[in-house]
Every structure is written in structure tokens, then in C-alpha cells.
CSV table of C-alpha atoms in Angstrom, one decimal:
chain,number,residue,atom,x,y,z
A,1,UNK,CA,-34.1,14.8,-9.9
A,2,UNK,CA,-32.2,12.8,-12.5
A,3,UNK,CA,-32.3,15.7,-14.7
A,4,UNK,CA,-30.8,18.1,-12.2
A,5,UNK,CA,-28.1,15.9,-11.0
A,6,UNK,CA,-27.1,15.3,-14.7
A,7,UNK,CA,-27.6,17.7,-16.8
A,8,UNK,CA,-27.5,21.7,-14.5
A,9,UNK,CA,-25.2,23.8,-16.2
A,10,UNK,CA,-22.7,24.6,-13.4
A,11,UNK,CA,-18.4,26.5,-14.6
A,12,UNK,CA,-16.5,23.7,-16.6
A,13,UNK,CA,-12.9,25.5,-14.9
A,14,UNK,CA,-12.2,21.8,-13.5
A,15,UNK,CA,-12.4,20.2,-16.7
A,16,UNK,CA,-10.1,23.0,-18.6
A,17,UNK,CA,-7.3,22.8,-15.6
A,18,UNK,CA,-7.9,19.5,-15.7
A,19,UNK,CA,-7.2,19.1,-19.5
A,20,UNK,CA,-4.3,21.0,-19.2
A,21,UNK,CA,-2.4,18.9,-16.6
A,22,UNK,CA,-3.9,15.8,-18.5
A,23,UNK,CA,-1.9,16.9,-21.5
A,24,UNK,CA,1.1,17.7,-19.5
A,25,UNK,CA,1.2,14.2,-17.6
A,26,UNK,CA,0.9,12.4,-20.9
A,27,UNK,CA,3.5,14.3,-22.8
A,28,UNK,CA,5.5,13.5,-19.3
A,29,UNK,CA,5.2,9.9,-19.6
A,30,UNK,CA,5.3,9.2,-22.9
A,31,UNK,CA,8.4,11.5,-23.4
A,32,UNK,CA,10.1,9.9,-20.3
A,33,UNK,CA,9.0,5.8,-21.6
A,34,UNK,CA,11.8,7.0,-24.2
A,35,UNK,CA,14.3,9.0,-22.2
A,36,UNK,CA,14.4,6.3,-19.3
A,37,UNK,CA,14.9,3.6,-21.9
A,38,UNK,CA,11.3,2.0,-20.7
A,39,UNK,CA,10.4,2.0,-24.7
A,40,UNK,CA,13.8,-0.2,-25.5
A,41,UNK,CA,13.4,-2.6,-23.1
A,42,UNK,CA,10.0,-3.3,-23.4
A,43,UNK,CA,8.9,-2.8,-26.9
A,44,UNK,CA,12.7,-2.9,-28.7
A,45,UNK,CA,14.6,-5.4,-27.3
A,46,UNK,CA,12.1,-8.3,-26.6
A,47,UNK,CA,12.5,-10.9,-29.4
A,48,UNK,CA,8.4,-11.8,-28.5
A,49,UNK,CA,6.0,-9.4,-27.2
A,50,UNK,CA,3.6,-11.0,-24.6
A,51,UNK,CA,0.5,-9.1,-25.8
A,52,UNK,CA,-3.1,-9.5,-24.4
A,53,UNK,CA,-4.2,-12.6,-25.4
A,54,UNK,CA,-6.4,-12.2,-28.8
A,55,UNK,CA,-4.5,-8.9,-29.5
A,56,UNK,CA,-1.6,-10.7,-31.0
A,57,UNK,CA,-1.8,-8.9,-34.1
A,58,UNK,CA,-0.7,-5.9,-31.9
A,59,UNK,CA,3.3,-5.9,-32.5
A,60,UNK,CA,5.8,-2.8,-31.7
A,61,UNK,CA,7.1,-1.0,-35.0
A,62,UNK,CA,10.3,-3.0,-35.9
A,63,UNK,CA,13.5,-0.5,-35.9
A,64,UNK,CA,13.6,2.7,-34.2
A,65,UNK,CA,9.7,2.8,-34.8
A,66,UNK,CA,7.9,2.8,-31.6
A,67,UNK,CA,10.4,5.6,-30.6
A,68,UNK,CA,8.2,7.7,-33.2
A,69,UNK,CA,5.5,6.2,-31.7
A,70,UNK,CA,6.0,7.1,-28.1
A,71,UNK,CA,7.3,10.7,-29.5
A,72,UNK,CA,3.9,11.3,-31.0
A,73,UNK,CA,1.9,10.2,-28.5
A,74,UNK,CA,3.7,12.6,-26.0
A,75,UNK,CA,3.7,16.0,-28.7
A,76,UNK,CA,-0.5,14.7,-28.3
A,77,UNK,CA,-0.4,15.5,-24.9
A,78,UNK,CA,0.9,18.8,-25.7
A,79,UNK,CA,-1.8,19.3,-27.9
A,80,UNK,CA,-4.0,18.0,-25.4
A,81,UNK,CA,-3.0,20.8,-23.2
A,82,UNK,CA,-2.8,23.4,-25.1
A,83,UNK,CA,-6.4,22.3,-26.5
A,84,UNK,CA,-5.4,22.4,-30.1
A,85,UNK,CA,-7.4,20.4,-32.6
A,86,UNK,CA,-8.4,18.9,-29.4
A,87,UNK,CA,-10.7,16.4,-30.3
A,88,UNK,CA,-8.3,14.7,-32.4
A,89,UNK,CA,-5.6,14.8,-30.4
A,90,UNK,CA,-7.4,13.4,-27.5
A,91,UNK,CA,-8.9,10.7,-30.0
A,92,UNK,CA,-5.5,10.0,-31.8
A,93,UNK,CA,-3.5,9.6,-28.0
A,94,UNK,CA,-6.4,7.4,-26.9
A,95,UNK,CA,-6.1,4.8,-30.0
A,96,UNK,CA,-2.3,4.7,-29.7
A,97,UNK,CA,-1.9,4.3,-25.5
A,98,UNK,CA,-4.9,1.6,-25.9
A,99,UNK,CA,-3.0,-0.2,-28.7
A,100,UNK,CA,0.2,-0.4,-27.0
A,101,UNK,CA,-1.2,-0.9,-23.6
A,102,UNK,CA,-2.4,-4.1,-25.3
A,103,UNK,CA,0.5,-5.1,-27.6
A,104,UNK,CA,2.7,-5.6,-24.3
A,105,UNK,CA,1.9,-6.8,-20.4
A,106,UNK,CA,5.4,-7.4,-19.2
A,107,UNK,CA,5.4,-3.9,-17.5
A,108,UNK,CA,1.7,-3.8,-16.9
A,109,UNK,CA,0.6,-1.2,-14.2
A,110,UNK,CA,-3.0,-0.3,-13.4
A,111,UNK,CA,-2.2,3.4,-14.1
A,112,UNK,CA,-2.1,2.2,-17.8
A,113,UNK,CA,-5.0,0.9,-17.9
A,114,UNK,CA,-6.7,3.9,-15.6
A,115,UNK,CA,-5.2,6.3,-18.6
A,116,UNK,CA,-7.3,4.2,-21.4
A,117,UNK,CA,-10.5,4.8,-19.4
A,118,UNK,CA,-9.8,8.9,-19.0
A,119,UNK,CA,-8.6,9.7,-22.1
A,120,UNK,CA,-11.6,7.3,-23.7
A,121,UNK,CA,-13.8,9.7,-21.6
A,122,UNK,CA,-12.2,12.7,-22.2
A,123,UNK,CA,-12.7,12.0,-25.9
A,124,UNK,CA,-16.3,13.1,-25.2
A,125,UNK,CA,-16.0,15.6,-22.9
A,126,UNK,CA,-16.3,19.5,-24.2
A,127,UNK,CA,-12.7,19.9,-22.7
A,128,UNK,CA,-11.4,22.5,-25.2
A,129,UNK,CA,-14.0,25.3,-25.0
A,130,UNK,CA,-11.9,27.7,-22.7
A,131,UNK,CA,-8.6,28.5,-22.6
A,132,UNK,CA,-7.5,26.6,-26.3
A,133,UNK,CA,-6.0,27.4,-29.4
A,134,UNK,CA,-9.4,25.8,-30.7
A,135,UNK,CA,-11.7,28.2,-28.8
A,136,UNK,CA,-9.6,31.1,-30.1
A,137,UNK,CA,-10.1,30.0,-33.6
A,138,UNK,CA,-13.8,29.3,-33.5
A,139,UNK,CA,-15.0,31.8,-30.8
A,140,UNK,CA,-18.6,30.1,-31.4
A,141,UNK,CA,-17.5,27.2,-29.4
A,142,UNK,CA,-16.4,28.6,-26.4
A,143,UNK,CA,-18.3,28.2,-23.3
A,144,UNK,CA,-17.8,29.0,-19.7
A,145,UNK,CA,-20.2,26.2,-18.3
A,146,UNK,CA,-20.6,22.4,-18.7
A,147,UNK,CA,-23.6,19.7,-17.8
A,148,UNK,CA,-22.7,18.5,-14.6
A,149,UNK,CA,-22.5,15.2,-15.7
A,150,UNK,CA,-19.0,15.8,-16.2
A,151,UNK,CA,-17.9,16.0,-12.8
A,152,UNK,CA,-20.0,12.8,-12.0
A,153,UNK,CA,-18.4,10.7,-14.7
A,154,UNK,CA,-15.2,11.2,-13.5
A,155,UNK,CA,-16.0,11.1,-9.6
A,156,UNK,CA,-18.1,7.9,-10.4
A,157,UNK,CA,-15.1,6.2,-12.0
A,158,UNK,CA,-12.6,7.1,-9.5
A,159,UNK,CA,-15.2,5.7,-6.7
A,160,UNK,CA,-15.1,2.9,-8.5
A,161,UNK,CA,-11.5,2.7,-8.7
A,162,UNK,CA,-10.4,3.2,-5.0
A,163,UNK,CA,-13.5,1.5,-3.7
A,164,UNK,CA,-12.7,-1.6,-5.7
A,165,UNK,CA,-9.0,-1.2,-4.6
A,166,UNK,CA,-9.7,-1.4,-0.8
A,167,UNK,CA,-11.9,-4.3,-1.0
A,168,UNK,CA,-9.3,-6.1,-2.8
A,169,UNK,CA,-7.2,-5.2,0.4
A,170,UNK,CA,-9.1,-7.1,3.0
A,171,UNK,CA,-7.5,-10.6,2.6
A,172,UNK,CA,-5.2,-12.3,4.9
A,173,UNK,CA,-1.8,-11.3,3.9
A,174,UNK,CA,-2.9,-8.2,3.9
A,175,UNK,CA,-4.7,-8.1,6.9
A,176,UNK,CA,-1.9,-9.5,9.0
A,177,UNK,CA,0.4,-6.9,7.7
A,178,UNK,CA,3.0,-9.3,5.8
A,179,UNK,CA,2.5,-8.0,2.5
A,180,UNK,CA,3.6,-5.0,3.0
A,181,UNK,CA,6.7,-6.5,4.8
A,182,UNK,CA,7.6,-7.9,1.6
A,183,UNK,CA,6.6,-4.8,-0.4
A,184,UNK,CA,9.5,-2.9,1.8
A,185,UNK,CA,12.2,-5.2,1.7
A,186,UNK,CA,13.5,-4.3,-1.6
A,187,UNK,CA,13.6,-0.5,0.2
A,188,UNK,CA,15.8,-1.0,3.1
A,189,UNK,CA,18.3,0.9,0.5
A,190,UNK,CA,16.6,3.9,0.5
A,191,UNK,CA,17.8,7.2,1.5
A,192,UNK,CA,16.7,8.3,4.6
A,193,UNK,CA,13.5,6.0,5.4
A,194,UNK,CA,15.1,2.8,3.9
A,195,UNK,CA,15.4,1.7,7.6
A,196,UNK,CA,11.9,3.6,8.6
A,197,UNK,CA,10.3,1.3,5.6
A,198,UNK,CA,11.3,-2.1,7.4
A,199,UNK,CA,9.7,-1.4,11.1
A,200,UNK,CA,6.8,-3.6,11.4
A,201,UNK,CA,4.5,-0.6,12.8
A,202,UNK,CA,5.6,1.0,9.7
A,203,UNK,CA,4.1,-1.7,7.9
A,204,UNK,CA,1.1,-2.2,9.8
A,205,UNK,CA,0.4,1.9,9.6
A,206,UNK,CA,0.7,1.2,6.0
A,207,UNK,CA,-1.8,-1.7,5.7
A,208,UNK,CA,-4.2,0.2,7.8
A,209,UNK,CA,-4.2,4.0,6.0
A,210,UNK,CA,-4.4,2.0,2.6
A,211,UNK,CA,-7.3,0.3,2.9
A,212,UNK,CA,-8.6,3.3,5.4
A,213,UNK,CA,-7.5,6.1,2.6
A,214,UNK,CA,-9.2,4.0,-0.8
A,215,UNK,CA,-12.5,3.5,0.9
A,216,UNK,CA,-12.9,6.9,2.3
A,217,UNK,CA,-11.4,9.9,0.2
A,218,UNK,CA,-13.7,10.0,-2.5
A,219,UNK,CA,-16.7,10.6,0.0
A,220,UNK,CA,-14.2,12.9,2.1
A,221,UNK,CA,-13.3,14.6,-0.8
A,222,UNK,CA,-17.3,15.0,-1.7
A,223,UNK,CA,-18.2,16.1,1.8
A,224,UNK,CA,-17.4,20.3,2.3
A,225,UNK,CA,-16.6,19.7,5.9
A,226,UNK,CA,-13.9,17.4,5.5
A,227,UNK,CA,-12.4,18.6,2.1
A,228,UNK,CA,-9.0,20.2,2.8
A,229,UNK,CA,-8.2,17.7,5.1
A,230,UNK,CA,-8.9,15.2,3.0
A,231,UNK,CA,-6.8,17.1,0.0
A,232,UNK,CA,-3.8,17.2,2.4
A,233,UNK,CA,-3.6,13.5,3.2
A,234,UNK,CA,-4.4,12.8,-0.6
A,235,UNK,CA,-1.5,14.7,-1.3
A,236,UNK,CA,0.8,12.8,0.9
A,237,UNK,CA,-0.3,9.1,0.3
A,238,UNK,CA,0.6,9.9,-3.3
A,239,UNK,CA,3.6,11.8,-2.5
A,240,UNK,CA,4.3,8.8,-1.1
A,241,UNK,CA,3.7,6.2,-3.5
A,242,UNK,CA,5.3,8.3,-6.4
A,243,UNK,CA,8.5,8.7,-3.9
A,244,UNK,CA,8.4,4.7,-2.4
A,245,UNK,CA,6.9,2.9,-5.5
A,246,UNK,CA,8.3,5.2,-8.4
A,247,UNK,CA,4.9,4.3,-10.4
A,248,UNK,CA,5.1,7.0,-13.0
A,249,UNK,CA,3.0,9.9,-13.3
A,250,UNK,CA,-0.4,8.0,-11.6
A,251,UNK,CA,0.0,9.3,-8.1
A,252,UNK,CA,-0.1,13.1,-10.0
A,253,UNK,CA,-2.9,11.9,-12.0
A,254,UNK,CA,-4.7,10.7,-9.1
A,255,UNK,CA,-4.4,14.4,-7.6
A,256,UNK,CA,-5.2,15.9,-10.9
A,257,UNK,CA,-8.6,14.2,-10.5
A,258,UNK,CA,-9.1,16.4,-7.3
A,259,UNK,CA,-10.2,19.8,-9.0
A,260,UNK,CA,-13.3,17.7,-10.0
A,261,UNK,CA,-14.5,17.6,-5.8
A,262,UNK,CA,-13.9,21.4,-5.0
A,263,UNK,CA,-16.5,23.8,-6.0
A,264,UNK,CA,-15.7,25.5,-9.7
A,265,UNK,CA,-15.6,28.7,-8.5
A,266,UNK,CA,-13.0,27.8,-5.7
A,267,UNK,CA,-10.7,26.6,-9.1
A,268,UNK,CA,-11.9,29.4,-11.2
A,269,UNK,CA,-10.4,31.8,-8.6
A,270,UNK,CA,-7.1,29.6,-8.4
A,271,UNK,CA,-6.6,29.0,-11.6
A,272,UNK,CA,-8.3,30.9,-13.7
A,273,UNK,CA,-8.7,34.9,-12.2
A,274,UNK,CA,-9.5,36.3,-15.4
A,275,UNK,CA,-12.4,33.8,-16.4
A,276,UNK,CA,-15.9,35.5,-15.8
A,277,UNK,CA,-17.6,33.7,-12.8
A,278,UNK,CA,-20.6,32.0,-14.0
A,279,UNK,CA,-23.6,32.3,-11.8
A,280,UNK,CA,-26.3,29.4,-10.7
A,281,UNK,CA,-27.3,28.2,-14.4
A,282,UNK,CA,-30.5,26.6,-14.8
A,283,UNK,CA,-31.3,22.8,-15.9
A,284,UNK,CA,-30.9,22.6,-19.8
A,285,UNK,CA,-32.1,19.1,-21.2
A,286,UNK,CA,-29.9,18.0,-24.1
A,287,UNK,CA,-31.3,16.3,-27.1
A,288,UNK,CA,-29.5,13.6,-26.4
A,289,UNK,CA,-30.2,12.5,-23.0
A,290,UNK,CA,-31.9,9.0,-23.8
A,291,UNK,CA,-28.3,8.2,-25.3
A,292,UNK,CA,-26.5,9.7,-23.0
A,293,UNK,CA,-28.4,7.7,-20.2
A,294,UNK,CA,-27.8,4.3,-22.0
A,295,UNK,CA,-24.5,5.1,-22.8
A,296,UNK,CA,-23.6,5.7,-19.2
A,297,UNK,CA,-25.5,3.0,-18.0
A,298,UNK,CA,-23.6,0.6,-20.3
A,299,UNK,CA,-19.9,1.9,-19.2
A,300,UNK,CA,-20.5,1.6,-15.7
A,301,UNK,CA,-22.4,-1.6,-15.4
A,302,UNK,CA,-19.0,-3.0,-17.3
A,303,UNK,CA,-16.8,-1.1,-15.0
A,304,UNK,CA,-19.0,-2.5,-12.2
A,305,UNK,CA,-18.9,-6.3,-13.0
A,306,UNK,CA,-15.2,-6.7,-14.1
A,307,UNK,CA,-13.4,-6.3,-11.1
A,308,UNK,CA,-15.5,-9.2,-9.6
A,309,UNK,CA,-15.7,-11.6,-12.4
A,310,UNK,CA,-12.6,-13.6,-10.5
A,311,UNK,CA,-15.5,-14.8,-8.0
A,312,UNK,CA,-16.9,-16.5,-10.6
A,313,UNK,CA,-13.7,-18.0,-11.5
A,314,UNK,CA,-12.6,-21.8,-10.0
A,315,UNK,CA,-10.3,-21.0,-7.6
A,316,UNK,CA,-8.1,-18.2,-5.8
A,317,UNK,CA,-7.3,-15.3,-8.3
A,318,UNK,CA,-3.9,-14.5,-6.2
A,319,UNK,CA,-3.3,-18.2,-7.3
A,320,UNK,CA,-5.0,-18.7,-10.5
A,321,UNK,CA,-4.4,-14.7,-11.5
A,322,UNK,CA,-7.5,-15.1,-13.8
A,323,UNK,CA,-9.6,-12.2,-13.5
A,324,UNK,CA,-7.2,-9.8,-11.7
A,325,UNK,CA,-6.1,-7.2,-14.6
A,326,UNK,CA,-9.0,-4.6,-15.3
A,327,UNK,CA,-10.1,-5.4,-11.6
A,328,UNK,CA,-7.8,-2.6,-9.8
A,329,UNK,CA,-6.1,-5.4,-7.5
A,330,UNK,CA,-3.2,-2.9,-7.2
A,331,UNK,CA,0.0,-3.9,-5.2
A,332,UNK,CA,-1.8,-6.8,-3.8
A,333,UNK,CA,0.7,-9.8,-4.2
A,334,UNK,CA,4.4,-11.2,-4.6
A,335,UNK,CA,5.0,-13.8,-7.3
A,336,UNK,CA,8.2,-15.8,-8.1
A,337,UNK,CA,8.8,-19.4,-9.7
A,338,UNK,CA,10.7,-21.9,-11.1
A,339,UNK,CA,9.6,-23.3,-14.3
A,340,UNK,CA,11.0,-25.4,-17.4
A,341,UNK,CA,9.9,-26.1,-21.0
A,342,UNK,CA,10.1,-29.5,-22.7
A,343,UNK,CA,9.8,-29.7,-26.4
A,344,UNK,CA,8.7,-33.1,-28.2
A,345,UNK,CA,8.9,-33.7,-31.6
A,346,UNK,CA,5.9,-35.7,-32.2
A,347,UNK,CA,7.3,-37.3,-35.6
A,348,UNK,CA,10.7,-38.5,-34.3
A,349,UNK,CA,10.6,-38.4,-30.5
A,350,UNK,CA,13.3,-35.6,-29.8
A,351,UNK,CA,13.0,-33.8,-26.5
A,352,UNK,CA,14.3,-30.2,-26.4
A,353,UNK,CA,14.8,-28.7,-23.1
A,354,UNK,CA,14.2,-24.6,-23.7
A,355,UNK,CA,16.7,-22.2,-22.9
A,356,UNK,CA,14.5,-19.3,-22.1
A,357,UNK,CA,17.2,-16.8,-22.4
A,358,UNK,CA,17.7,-17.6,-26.1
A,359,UNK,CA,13.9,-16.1,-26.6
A,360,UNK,CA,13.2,-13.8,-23.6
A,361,UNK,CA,14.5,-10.7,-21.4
A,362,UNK,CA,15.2,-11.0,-17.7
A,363,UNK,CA,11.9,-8.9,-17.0
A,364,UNK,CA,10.0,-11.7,-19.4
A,365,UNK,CA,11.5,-14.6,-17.6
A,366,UNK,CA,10.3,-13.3,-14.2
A,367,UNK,CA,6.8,-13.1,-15.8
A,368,UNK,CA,7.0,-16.3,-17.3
A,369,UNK,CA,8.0,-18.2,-14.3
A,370,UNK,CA,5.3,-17.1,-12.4
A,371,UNK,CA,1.9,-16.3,-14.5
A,372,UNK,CA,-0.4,-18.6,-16.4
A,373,UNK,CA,-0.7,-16.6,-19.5
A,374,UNK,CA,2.6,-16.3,-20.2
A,375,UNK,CA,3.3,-19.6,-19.9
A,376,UNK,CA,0.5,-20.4,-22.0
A,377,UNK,CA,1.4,-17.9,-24.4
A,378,UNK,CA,5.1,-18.9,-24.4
A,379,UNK,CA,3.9,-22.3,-25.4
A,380,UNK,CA,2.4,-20.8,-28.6
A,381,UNK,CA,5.3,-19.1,-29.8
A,382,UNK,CA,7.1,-22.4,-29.4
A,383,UNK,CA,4.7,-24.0,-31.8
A,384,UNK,CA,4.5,-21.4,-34.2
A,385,UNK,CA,8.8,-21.0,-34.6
A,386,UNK,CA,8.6,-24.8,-34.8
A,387,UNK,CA,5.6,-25.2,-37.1
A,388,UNK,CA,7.4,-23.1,-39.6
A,389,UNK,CA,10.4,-25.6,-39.8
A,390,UNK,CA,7.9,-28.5,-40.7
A,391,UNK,CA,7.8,-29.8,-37.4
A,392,UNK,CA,4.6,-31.1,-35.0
A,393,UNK,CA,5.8,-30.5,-31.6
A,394,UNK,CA,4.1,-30.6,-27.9
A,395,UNK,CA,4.9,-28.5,-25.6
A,396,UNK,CA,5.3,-29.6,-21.7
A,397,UNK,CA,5.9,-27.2,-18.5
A,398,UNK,CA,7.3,-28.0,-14.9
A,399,UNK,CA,6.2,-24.9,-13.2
A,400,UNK,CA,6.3,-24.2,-9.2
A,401,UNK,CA,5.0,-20.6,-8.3
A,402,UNK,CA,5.6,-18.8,-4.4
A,403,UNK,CA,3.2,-16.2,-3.7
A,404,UNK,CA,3.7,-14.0,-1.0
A,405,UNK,CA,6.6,-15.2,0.0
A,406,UNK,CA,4.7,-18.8,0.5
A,407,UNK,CA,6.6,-21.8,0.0
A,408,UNK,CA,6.9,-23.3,-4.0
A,409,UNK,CA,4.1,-25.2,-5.3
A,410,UNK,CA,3.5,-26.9,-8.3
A,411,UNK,CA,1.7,-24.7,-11.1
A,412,UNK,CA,1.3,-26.1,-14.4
A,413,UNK,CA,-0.1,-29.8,-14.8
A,414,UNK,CA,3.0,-31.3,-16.3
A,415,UNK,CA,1.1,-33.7,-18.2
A,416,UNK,CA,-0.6,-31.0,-20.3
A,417,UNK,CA,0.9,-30.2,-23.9
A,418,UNK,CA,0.1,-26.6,-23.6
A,419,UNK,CA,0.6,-26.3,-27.1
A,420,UNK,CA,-2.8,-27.9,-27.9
A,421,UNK,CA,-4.5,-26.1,-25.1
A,422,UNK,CA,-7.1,-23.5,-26.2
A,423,UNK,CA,-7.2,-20.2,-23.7
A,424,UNK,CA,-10.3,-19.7,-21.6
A,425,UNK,CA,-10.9,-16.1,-21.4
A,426,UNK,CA,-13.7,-16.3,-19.1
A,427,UNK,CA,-13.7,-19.4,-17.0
A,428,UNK,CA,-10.7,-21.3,-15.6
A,429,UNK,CA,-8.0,-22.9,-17.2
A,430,UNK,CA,-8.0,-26.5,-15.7
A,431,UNK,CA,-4.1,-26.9,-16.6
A,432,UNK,CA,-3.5,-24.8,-13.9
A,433,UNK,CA,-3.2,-26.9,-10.6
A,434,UNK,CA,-5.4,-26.5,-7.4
A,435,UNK,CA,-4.1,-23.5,-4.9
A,436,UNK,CA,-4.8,-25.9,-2.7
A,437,UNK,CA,-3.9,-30.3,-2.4
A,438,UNK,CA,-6.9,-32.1,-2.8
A,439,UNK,CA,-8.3,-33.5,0.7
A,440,UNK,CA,-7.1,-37.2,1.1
A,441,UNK,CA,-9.9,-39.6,0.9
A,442,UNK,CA,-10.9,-41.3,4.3
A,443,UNK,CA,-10.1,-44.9,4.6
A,444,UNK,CA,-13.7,-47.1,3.8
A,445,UNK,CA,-15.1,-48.9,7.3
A,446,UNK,CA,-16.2,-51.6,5.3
């Protein structure tokens, strides 16, 4: 049975049409990262780069560099698309969006990180053997069929990814419909539905169809019966989202991803009219199906057990935020702060007070007001621009954080010289203060 679900040959037409708008989605973003001035203000202008934390070494091209950069990466996706020299084009895009999806965090979104996992897939998949410049060059590789393992892969990961994304829903602000309250005030300018966006059975319609739509569309989308209807409503959340949220090119990724749950003769016979229709193809064990197996094993288990690792984590992650990138928490909470650095000379005494707007942009002051990691990575870069004056400093935060509208509360133990604090990348990070105020301890009867 294994064998059959894996590895039947069945028409690979939803991986080419898939490859194609793939290609055209990159080229899309990363050509529009430089023509919306996203690429300036992110990677250009920032005096320091808050990176993922041990990929420091990761720093934007100095000049007009990462211009190039974004340029090449979106002439990739053409490539992509067109399926010429495919494999390293799709290779090449993958190591350059992975690299600066980790060089820089203060625009992270989880479509970025959902574009690392695909292309890293696609890198494997036999995307280019129909309808590509490469197939036309070496007419021995072209094929009209696939291993259904392909379609799997992908269904499996987007399961994963909306499945995950509801269950992340089902907290109290949530629940009680105030999150999205605050998710639609900064909307109320809107053409239109700017007014529609601020009704409060607006908001409670919205809190219920989003949890509703991630847990059930995949399976709708899997079940024949209930296909086209779930197509249509797929194609109105993310209508939706791309015209409410403006979150890039995700919510047209996200409904490039369909082709994979409609039969591949249905999209031969959309896209494809000329392509010879395949019939039922026969089980054909590969010679590498014992590494295929682990290999697939080993991506999902991962892809499995990081989204949960914050319950193994001390504390709230909407508080703490340890644990929540990689875990598909998507548009799950508001965060704003106050928060101050103290330098100390620890040879003569001086105190410093830090004028953040000396070192970072308005978009990396809103992230450092409110998340740990900044703050702790701030602190760093502090003792590094100090260290190379000669001087020994420590470096002190008072930090209050709102989340969710909540009132401020104290963040950052201001007692802690962050400068000599190591990061904890898997457990929690004890400078940051209880969500919650210790239980005061009964007076003794004695």
C-alpha cells in the first residue's frame, strides 16, 4: 500500500503549471522588494541588521549590492518558469531567499519562511520535464508522468501549514473575537469596507471562517464532493487577505498550491490541451525508495515538532515569543512597548542613556521595544561598537511590553546586564520577566 500511495506514476501537469506560476510569483516579489523600496529600507538603510541569531555572519551587500541581489533572484524566477537550467536556477533562488530570509527579521512574514520550504522541495522535484527550454534541449528527459509522491509532499506540507495555523487560533483573544478588532482598526481608512472592517459581527465572522477555513480546506480540497466549493471560498479568503492584509504574493501562492488537489487530467485539459493524456500508469519502485522514505520521514518529523516546541518552553509564547517563528502562529498577536538602554562603563562608572534613533529605523525601534531577541541582540551590538573603543561596558534595559492591546508590563529584568547574557535557543531566557506576577505568599498561622 505504501508503495502505491508513493510511488504510482500518475500526469506531472500540476507540477509543470505549478512551476510555472512558482517562477512568476518569485520574479513578482523579488522584482517588487526593489520597486516598492522594501530592499532599501530593510536591507539598505539599517545601520544593523537584526539577523537570526547565530546567522550573524549573514550581512546585506554594502552599496547598491543587494539591489543585484534581489534582481537576480527575481531573473531566477524567470528561469524557474520558463524551466531553463532549471535545477540550478531553482537551487541558486533557494540558497539566496534562505540567506536573506535569515540575514534580516525586521519584516519577517511567514510566507518567507513558507517560500524556503517549497523552493527547498522543488529543488528535488522533476519540475522541468515538460513544457521547458531544458526538455527541449535534452528530449531524453522529458516525461509526461511523475511518482505520486509529489503531490503528497506538497499536500502534506500545506496540511501541516493550515492545520498548525488554526490550532494556534484557539486562544482567548482570539476566541472572544478581540484580536481581530485590533487587527481592523488600522483599516477603518479603507475604501469601501474601511467601515464594514470595524463592525464587531464583522470581526467575529472573521474569527470564526479563520479558524473554520485552516482546519478544513485541505481535506475539502482532498474530498471530490466538496472540491469546487471549497476552490471558490479558497479563492476569496485569500482575495481577501492579499486585498485587507497586503501580504505580498502568499495568498496567490497559497492558490497556486491548489492544482496539486484536482485530478491531473482536470489541469491537463485547462492548462495544457495539447499535452497527450496519460493513462492509469502502473506502480514503478525507484531504486531509491529506502532514501526517499528516510528522507521524508526526517523532513516531516522536523516540520511536525517545531511548531510545538513553545510548549516545552517556560511560559506563554504570545509573552515570551520564544518558539513562535517556524511554528506558522500567523497574525496571531499585537505587540507594542516602551523600553530604554543604559550603558555602564565598567572601568570609570559613566552611564550612557542610548538614543536608539542614532543606531536604528523606525520599523527596528518598534521591534526592539517589543521582542526579546532584539533587545538581546541590540545589547550585543552595544558591546561590540563599544568593545572596539577599548571599553568594558554592561548593558541594562527597562522594558514594558502591551500585548493585545493589554495594559504595559514590565519585560526585561532590569537588573540583568544583557551584555553578558548568553542566548538560549531552545529553552527560556530567564531575563525575561513572568507573563504573569508571582502569587503573593500567605501570611504564616504561626
Amino acid at each position: 500500500m505504501l508503495n502505491s500511495f508513493f510511488f504510482k506514476r500518475i500526469d506531472n501537469s500540476p507540477l509543470i503549471i505549478f512551476r510555472i506560476f512558482l517562477g512568476i510569483l518569485i520574479s513578482l516579489e523579488c522584482y517588487g522588494a526593489i520597486l516598492t523600496g522594501w530592499v532599501r529600507r530593510t536591507l539598505i538603510e539599517p545601520k544593523f541588521t537584526f539577523s537570526f541569531i547565530g546567522f550573524e555572519w549573514l550581512q546585506p551587500l554594502p552599496g547598491s549590492g543587494m539591489y543585484i541581489y534581489f534582481f537576480i533572484m527575481g531573473t531566477l524566477g524567470i528561469f524557474i518558469a520558463l524551466g531553463y537550467k532549471y535545477r540550478l536556477s531553482i537551487f541558486s533562488f533557494t540558497l539566496l531567499w534562505t540567506s536573506v530570509y535569515l540575514m534580516q527579521k525586521t519584516s519577517y512574514n511567514n510566507h518567507y519562511y513558507l517560500l524556503v520550504l517549497i523552493s527547498l522541495i522543488m529543488c528535488f522535484l522533476p519540475a522541468n520535464q515538460a513544457y521547458s527550454f531544458d526538455a527541449r534541449a535534452k528530449p531524453q528527459i522529458r516525461h509526461e508522468n511523475m511518482y505520486s509522491y509529489v503531490k503528497w509532499i506538497i499536500v502534506l506540507q500545506l496540511f501541516i501549514v493550515y492545520t498548525y495555523a488554526a490550532l494556534a487560533k484557539l486562544y482567548a483573544d482570539w476566541l472572544d473575537f478581540s484580536f481581530v478588532g485590533i487587527l481592523m482598526q488600522n483599516k477603518a481608512h479603507y475604501w469601501l469596507i474601511g467601515d464594514l472592517l470595524q463592525q464587531s459581527w464583522v470581526h467575529k465572522f472573521i474569527s470564526v471562517m479563520g479558524i473554520l477555513f485552516d482546519l478544513l480546506i485541505v481535506p475539502a480540497l482532498l474530498w471530490k464532493p466538496s472540491r469546487k466549493v471549497a476552490f471558490a471560498l479558497a479563492i476569496f479568503f485569500h482575495l481577501f487577505n492579499s486585498v485587507v492584509f497586503q501580504i505580498g504574493i502568499f495568498p496567490y501562492l497559497a492558490l497556486a498550491f491548489t492544482v496539486f488537489f484536482f485530478e491531473p487530467e482536470t489541469i491537463r485539459q485547462v492548462f495544457f490541451k495539447k499535452k497527450p493524456s496519460q493513462e492509469p500508469s502502473e506502480v514503478i519502485i525507484p531504486k531509491y525508495r529506502n532514501l526517499f522514505l528516510l528522507g521524508f520521514g526526517i523532513y516531516f518529523t522536523i516540520q511536525l515538532f517545531l511548531p510545538v516546541r513553545h510548549h516545552f518552553i517556560e511560559d506563554d509564547v504570545l509573552w515570551t515569543e520564544e518558539g513562535h517563528r517556524l511554528s506558522w502562529r500567523m497574525m496571531l498577536r499585537s505587540r507594542s512597548g516602551i523600553i530604554s538602554f543604559k550603558v555602564i562603563n565598567n572601568d570609570n562608572g559613566n552611564v550612557i542613556n542610548v538614543n536608539l534613533t542614532d543606531y536604528l529605523t523606525k520599523k527596528q525601534r518598534s521591534r526592539i521595544s517589543a521582542y526579546p531577541d532584539f533587545i538581546w541582540q541590540f545589547a550585543q551590538y552595544l558591546k561590540k561598537i563599544y568593545s572596539e573603543d577599548g571599553e568594558d561596558i554592561s548593558v541594562y534595559v527597562n522594558s514594558r511590553v502591551r500585548v493585545n492591546g493589554s495594559k504595559l508590563k514590565p519585560f526585561i529584568d532590569p537588573d540583568v546586564d544583557l551584555a553578558s547574557e548568553r542566548w538560549d535557543y531552545f529553552w527560556h531566557n530567564n531575563w525575561i520577566l513572568p507573563s504573569t506576577e508571582p502569587k503573593a505568599e500567605l501570611p504564616s498561622s504561626k
